[in-house]
PDB file of C-alpha atoms in Angstrom:
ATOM      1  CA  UNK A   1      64.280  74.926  15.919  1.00  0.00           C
ATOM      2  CA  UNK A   2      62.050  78.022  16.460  1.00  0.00           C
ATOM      3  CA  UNK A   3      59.794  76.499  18.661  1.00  0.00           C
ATOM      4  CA  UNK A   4      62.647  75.090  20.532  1.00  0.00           C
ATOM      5  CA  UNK A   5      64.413  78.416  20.706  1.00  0.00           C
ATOM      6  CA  UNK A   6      61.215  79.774  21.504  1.00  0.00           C
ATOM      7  CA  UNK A   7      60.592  77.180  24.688  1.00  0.00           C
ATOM      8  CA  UNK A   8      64.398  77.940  25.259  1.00  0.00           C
ATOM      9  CA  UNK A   9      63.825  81.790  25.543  1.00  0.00           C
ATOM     10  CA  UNK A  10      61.199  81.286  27.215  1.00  0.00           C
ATOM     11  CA  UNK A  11      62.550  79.286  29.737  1.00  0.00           C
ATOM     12  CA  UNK A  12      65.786  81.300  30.213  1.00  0.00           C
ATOM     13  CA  UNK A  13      63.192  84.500  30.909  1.00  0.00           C
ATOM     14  CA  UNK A  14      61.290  82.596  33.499  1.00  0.00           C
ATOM     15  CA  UNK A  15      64.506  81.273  35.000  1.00  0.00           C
ATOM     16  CA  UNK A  16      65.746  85.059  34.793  1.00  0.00           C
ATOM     17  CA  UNK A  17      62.489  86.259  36.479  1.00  0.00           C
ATOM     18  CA  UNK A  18      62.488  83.777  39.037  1.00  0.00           C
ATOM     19  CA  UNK A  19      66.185  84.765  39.617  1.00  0.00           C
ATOM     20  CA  UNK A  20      65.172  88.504  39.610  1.00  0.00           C
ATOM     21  CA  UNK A  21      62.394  87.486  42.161  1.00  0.00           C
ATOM     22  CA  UNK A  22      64.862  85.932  44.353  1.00  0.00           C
ATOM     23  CA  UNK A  23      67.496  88.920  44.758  1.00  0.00           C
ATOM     24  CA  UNK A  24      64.735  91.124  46.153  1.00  0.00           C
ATOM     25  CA  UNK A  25      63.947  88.525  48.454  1.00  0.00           C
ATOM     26  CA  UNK A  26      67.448  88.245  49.613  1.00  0.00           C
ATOM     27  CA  UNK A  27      67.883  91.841  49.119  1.00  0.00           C
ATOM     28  CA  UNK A  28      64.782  92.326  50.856  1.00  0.00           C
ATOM     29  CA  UNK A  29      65.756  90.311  53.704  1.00  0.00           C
ATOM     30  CA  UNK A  30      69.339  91.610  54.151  1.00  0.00           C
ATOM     31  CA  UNK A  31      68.217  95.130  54.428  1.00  0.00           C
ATOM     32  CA  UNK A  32      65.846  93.919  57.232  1.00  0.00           C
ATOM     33  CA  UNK A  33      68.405  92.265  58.944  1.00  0.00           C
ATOM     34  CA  UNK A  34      70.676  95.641  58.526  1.00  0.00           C
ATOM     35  CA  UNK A  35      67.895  97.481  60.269  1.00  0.00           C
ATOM     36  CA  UNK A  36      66.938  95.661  63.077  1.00  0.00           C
ATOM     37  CA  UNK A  37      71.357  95.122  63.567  1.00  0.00           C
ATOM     38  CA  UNK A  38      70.852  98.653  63.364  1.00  0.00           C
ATOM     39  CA  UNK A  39      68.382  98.896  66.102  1.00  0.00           C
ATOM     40  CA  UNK A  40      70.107  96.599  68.328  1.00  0.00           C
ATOM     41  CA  UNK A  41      73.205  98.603  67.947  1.00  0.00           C
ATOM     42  CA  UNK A  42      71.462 102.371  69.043  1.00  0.00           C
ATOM     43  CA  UNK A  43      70.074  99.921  71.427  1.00  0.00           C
ATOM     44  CA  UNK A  44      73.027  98.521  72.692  1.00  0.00           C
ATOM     45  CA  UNK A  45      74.699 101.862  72.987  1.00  0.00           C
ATOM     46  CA  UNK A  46      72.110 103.200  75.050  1.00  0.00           C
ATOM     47  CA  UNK A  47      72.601 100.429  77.302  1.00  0.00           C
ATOM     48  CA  UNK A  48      76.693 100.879  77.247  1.00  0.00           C
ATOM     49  CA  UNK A  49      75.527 104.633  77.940  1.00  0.00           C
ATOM     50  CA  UNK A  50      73.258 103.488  80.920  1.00  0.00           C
ATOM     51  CA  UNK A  51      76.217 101.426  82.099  1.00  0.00           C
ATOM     52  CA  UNK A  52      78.780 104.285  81.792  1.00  0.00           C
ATOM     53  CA  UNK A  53      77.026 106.387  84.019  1.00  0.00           C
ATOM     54  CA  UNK A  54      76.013 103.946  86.569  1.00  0.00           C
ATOM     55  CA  UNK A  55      79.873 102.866  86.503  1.00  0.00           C
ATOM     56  CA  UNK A  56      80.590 106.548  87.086  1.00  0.00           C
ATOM     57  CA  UNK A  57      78.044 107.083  90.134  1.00  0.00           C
ATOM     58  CA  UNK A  58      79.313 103.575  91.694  1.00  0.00           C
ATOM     59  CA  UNK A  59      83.189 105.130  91.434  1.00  0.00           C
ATOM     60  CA  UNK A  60      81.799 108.767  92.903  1.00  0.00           C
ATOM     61  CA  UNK A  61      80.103 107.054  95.308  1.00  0.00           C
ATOM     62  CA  UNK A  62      83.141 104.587  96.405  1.00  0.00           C
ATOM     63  CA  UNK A  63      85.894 107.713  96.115  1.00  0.00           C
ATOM     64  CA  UNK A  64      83.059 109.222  98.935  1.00  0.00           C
ATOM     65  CA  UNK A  65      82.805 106.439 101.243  1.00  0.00           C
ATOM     66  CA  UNK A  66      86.964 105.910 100.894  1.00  0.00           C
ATOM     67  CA  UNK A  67      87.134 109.442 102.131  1.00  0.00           C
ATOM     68  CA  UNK A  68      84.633 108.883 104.966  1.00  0.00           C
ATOM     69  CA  UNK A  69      86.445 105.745 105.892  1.00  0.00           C
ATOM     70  CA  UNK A  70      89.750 107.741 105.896  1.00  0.00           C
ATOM     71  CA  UNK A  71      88.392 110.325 108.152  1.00  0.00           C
ATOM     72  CA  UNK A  72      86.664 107.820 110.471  1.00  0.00           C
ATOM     73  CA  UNK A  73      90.042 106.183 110.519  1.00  0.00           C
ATOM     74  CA  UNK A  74      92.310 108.989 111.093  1.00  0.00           C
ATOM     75  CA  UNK A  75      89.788 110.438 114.338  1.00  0.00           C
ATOM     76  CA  UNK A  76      90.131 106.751 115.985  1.00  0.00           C
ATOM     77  CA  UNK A  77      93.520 106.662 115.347  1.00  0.00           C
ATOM     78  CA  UNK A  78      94.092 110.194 116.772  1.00  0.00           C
ATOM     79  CA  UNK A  79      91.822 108.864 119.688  1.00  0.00           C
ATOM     80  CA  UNK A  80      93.782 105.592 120.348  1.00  0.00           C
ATOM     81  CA  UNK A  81      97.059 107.759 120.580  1.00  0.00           C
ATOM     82  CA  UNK A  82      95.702 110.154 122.879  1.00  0.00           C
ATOM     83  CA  UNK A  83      94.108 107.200 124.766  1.00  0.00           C
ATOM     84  CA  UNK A  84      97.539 105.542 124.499  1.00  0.00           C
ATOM     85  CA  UNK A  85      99.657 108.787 125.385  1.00  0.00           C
ATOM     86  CA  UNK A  86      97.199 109.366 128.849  1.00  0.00           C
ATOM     87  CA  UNK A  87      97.436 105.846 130.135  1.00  0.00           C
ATOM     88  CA  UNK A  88     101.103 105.920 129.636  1.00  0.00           C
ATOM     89  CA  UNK A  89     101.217 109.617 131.687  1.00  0.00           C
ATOM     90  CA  UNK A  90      99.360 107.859 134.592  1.00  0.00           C
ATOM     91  CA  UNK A  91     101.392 104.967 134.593  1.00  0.00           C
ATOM     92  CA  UNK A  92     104.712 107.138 134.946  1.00  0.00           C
ATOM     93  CA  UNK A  93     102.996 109.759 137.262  1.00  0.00           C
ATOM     94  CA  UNK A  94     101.947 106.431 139.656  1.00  0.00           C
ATOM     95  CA  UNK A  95     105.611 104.913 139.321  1.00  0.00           C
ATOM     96  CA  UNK A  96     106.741 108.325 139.680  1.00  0.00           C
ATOM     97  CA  UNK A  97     104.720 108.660 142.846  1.00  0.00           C
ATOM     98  CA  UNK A  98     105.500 105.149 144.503  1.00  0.00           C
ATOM     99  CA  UNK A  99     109.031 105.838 143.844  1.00  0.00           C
ATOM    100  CA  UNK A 100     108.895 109.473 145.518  1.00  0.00           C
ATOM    101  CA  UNK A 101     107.602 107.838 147.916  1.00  0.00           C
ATOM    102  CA  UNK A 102     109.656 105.383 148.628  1.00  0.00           C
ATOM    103  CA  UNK A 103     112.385 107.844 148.095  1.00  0.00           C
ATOM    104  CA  UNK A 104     110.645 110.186 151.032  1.00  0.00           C
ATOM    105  CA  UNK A 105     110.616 106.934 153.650  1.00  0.00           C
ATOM    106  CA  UNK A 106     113.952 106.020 152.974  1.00  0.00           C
ATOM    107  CA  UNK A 107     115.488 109.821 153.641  1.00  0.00           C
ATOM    108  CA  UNK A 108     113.168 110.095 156.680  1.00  0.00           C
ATOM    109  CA  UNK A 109     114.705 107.016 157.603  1.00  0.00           C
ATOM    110  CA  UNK A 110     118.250 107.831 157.029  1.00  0.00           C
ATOM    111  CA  UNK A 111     118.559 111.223 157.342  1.00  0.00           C
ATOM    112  CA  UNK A 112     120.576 111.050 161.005  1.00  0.00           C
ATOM    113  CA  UNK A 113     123.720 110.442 159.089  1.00  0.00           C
ATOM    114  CA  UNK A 114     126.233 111.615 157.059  1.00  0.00           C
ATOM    115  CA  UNK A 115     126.052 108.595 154.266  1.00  0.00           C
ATOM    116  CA  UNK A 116     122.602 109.430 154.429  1.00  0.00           C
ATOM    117  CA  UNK A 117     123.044 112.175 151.814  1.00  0.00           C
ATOM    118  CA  UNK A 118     125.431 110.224 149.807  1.00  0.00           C
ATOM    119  CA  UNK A 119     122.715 107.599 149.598  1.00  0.00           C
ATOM    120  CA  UNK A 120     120.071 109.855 148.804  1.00  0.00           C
ATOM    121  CA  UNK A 121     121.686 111.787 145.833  1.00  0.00           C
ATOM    122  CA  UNK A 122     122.888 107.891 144.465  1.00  0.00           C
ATOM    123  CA  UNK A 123     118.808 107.371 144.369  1.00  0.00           C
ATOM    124  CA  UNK A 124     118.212 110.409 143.530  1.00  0.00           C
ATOM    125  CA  UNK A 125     120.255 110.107 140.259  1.00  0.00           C
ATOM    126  CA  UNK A 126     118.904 106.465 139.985  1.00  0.00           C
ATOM    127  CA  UNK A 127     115.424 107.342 140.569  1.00  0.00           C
ATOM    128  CA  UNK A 128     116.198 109.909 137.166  1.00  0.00           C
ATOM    129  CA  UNK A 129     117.802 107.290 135.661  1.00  0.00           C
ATOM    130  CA  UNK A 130     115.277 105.155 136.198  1.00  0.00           C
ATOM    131  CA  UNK A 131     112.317 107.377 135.059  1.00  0.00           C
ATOM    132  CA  UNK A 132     114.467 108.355 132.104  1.00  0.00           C
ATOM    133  CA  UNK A 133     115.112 104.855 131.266  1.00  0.00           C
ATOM    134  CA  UNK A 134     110.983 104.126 131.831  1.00  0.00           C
ATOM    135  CA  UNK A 135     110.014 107.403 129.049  1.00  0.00           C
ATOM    136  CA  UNK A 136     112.076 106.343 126.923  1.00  0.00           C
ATOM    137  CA  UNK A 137     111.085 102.643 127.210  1.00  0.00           C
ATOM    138  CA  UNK A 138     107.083 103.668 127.200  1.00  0.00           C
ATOM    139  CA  UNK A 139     107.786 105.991 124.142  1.00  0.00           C
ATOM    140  CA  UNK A 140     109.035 103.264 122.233  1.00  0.00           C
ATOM    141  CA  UNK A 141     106.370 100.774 123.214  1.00  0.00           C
ATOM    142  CA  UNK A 142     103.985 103.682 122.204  1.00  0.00           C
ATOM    143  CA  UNK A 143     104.849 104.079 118.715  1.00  0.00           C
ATOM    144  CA  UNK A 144     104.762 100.237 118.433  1.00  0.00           C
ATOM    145  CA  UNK A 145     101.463  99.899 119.363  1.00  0.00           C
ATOM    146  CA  UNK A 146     100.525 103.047 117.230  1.00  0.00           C
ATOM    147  CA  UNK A 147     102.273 101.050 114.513  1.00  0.00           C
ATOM    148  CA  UNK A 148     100.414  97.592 115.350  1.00  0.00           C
ATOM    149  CA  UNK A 149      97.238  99.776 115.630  1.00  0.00           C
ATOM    150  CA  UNK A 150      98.024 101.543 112.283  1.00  0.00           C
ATOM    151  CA  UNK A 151      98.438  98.492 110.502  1.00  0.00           C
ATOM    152  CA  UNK A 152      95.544  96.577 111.756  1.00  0.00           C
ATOM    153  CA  UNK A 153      93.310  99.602 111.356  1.00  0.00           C
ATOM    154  CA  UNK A 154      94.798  99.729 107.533  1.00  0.00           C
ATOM    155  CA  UNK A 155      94.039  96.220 107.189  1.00  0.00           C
ATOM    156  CA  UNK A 156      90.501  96.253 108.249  1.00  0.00           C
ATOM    157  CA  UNK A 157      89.907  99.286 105.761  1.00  0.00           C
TER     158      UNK A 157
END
């Protein structure tokens, strides 16, 4: 029974050693692999800090070029209505001219008689009429096209 207890003793501190032996190992191992998670994590965060600031420059540099764009957009705008407003000016000042013109041959024409005045002060007032009618009409066709040109200028931002 001694030996037997002895064997068993002995067996139970082997099996206790080996046991003992195998924690460290695991315990061993674990706290490796909590150091090198470790690692990657400081590593990791330097990378999310790398990312941060390049995520920062890229929105610095995109507010920048927005406000470039804006600019550029707002001078060819201001360019196109200018452009707009001039051709519009000559168009009036050559209807505006034909029609004086016209006006001037048909007093020359009629201006022996006495329905001659009545006639030109009835083309007279339809003549402003007329160019009335034509500003108005060109303003309005003016701010559609500065709306058509607003939009597609918008859309092509």
């Amino acid at each position: 029974c001694e030996k037997q207890l002895d064997e068993t003793v002995v067996s139970c501190e082997k099996a206790q050693e080996n046991m003992k032996q195998r924690h460290e190992n695991e315990m061993h191992t674990l706290e490796k692999q909590i150091s090198d998670l470790k690692n990657e994590i400081a590593e990791l965060q330097g990378q999310a800090e790398v990312l941060k600031e390049a995520h920062r420059e890229a929105t610095c540099r995109h507010e920048k070029e927005k406000k470039q764009l804006q600019v550029k957009l707002e001078e060819e705008k201001a360019h196109l209505q200018e452009t707009l407003r001039l051709e519009h000016e000559m168009e009036l000042k050559a209807r505006l001219a034909q029609a004086q013109a016209s006006f001037e041959r048909e007093r020359e024409a009629l201006q022996s008689s006495a329905w001659t005045e009545e006639k030109v002060r009835g083309l007279t007032q339809e003549l402003e009429r007329f160019h009335r009618e034509q500003l108005t009409s060109l303003g309005e066709r003016h701010t559609l096209e500065k709306e058509e040109l607003r939009k597609e200028l918008l859309e092509k931002h």
